[in-house]
Short mmCIF file of C-alpha atoms in Angstrom, two decimals:
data_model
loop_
_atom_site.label_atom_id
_atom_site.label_comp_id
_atom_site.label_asym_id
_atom_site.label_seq_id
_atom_site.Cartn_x
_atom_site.Cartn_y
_atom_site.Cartn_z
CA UNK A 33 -41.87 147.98 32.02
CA UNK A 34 -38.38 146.92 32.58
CA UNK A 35 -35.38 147.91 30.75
CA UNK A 36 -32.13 145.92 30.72
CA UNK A 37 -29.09 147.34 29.18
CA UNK A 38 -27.51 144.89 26.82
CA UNK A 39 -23.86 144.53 26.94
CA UNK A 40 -23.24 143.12 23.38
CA UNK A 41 -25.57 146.04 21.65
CA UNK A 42 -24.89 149.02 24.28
CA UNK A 43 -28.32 149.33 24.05
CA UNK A 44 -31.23 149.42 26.56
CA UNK A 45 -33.72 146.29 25.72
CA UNK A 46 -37.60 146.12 27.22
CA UNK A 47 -37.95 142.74 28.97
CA UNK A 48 -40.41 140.56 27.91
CA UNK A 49 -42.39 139.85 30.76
CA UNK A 50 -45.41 137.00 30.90
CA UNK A 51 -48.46 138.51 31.06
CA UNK A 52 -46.91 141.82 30.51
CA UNK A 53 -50.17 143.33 29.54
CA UNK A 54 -52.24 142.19 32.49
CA UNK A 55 -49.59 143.19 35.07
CA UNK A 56 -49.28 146.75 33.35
CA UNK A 57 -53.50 146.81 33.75
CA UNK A 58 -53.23 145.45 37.25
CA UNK A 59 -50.48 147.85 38.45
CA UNK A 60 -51.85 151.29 36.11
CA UNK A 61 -55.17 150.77 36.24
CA UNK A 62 -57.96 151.54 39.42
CA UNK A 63 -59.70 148.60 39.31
CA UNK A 64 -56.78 146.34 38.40
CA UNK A 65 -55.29 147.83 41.20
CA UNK A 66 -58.21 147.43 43.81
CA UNK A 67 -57.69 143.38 42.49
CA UNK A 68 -54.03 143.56 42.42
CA UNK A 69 -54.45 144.61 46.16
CA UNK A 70 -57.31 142.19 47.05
CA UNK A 71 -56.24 138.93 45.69
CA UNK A 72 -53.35 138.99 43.91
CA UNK A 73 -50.93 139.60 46.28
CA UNK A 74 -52.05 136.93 48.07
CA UNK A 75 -50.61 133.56 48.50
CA UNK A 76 -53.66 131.89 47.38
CA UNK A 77 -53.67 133.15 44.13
CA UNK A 78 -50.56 132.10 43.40
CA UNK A 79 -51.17 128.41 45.03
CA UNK A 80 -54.45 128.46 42.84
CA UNK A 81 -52.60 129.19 39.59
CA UNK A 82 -49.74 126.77 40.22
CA UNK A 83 -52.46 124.43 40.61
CA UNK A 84 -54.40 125.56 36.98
CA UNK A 85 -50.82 125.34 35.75
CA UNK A 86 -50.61 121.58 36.23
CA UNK A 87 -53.94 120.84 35.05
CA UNK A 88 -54.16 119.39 31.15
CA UNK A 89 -56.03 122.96 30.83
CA UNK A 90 -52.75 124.79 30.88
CA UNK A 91 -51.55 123.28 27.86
CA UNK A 92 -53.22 125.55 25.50
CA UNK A 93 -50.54 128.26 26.92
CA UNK A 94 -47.75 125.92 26.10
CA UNK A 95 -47.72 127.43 22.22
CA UNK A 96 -48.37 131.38 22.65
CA UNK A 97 -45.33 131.25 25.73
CA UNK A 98 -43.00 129.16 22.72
CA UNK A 99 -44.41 132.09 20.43
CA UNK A 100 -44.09 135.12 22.57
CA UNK A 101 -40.72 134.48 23.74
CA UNK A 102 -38.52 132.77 20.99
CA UNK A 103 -37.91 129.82 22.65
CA UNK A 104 -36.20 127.31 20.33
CA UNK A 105 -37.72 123.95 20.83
CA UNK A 106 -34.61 122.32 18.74
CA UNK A 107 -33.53 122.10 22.20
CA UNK A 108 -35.94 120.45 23.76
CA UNK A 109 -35.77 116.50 24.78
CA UNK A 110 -39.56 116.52 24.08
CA UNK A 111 -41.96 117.79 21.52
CA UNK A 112 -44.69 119.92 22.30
CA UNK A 113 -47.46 117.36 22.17
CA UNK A 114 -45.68 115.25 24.96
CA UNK A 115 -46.37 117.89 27.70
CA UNK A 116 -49.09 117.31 30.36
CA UNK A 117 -49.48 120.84 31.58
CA UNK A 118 -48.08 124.29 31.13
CA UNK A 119 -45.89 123.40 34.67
CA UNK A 120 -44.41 120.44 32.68
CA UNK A 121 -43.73 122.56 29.59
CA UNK A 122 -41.82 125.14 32.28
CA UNK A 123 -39.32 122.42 33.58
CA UNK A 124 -38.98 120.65 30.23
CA UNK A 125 -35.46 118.45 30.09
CA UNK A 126 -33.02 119.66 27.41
CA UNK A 127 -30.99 117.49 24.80
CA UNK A 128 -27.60 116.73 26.51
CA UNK A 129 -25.34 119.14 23.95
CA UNK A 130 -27.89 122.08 24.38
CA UNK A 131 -26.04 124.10 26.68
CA UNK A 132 -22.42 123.26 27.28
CA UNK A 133 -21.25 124.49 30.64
CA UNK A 134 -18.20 126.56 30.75
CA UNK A 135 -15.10 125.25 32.71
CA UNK A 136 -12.86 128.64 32.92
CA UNK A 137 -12.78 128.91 36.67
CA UNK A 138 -12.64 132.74 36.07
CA UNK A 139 -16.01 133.10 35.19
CA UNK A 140 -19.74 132.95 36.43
CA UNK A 141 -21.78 130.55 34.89
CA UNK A 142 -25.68 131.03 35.47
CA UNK A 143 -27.24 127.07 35.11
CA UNK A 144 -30.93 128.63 34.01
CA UNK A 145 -33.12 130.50 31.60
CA UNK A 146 -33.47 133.69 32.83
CA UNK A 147 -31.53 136.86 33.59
CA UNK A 148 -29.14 137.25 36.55
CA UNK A 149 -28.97 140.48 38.68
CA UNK A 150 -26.26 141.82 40.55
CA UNK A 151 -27.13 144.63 43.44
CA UNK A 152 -23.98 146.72 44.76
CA UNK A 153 -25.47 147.15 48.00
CA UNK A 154 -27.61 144.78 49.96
CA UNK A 155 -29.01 144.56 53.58
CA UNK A 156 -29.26 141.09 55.50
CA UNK A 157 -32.31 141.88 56.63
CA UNK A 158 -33.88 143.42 53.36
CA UNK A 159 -32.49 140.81 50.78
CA UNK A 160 -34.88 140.31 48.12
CA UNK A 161 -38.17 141.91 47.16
CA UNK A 162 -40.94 140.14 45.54
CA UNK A 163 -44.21 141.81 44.69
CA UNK A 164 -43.71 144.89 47.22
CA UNK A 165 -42.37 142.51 50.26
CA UNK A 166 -39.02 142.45 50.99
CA UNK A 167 -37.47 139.35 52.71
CA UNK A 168 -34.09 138.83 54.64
CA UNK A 169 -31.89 136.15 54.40
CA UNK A 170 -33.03 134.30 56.95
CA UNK A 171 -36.15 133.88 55.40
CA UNK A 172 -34.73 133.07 52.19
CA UNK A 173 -32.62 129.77 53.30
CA UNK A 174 -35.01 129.18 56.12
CA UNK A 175 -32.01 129.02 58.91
CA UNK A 176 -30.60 131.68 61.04
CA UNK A 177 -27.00 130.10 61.83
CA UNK A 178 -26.27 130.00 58.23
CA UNK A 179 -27.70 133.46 57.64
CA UNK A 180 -25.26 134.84 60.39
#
């Protein structure tokens, strides 16, 4: 589970997360555990469920994902129906006006869906951690002059 606080309520909000259920059984459970360890975290998983993801298969997922996370398709530049795969779906192209971009130079503007953290303190060589790995900088922009 993760909690965000919420600025505008003062409140703390539980993320929706995709597959929220199957990660909690994966990461709570023995045997989803034993799996989680097995194949999961491996990089073929993930290459063989990018690939599902852009078969015409995927598109059945298309209308629970709109469902589960109130995403407004007024938005969207296409209609569900016009989506080849769930991958498709995931990069759709938005109407022009959808989301202005602000222009005061005195604040941040985030250009995606999605939730922005900021960490106080940070090592170079333990940037970022994904799924129990941690990786540096280095690794991140693949180049160690511009890391330095």
């Amino acid at each position: 589970m993760i909690q965000v606080y919420n600025r505008k309520t003062n409140n703390y909000e539980v993320e929706k997360v995709a597959g929220g259920n199957y990660i909690k059984w994966s990461y709570d459970s023995p045997v989803g555990k034993g799996l989680t360890e097995l194949l999961v975290k491996k990089k073929l998983f993930s290459k063989l469920y990018g690939a599902y993801c852009d078969t015409s298969l995927s598109k059945k997922k298309i209308s629970n994902f709109i469902k589960d996370f109130d995403i407004d398709m007024n938005i969207s530049s296409s209609a569900i129906e016009d989506f080849n795969n769930f991958n498709d779906f995931f990069v759709r192209s938005l109407k022009e006006d959808a989301r202005p971009i602000e222009t005061n130079n005195n604040l941040l503007i985030s250009p995606g869906d999605g939730r922005l953290f900021a960490y106080e303190n940070i090592s170079v060589d333990k940037l970022v951690q994904v799924k129990g790995i941690h990786y540096s900088l280095s690794e991140l922009i693949a180049d160690d002059d511009i890391a330095k």
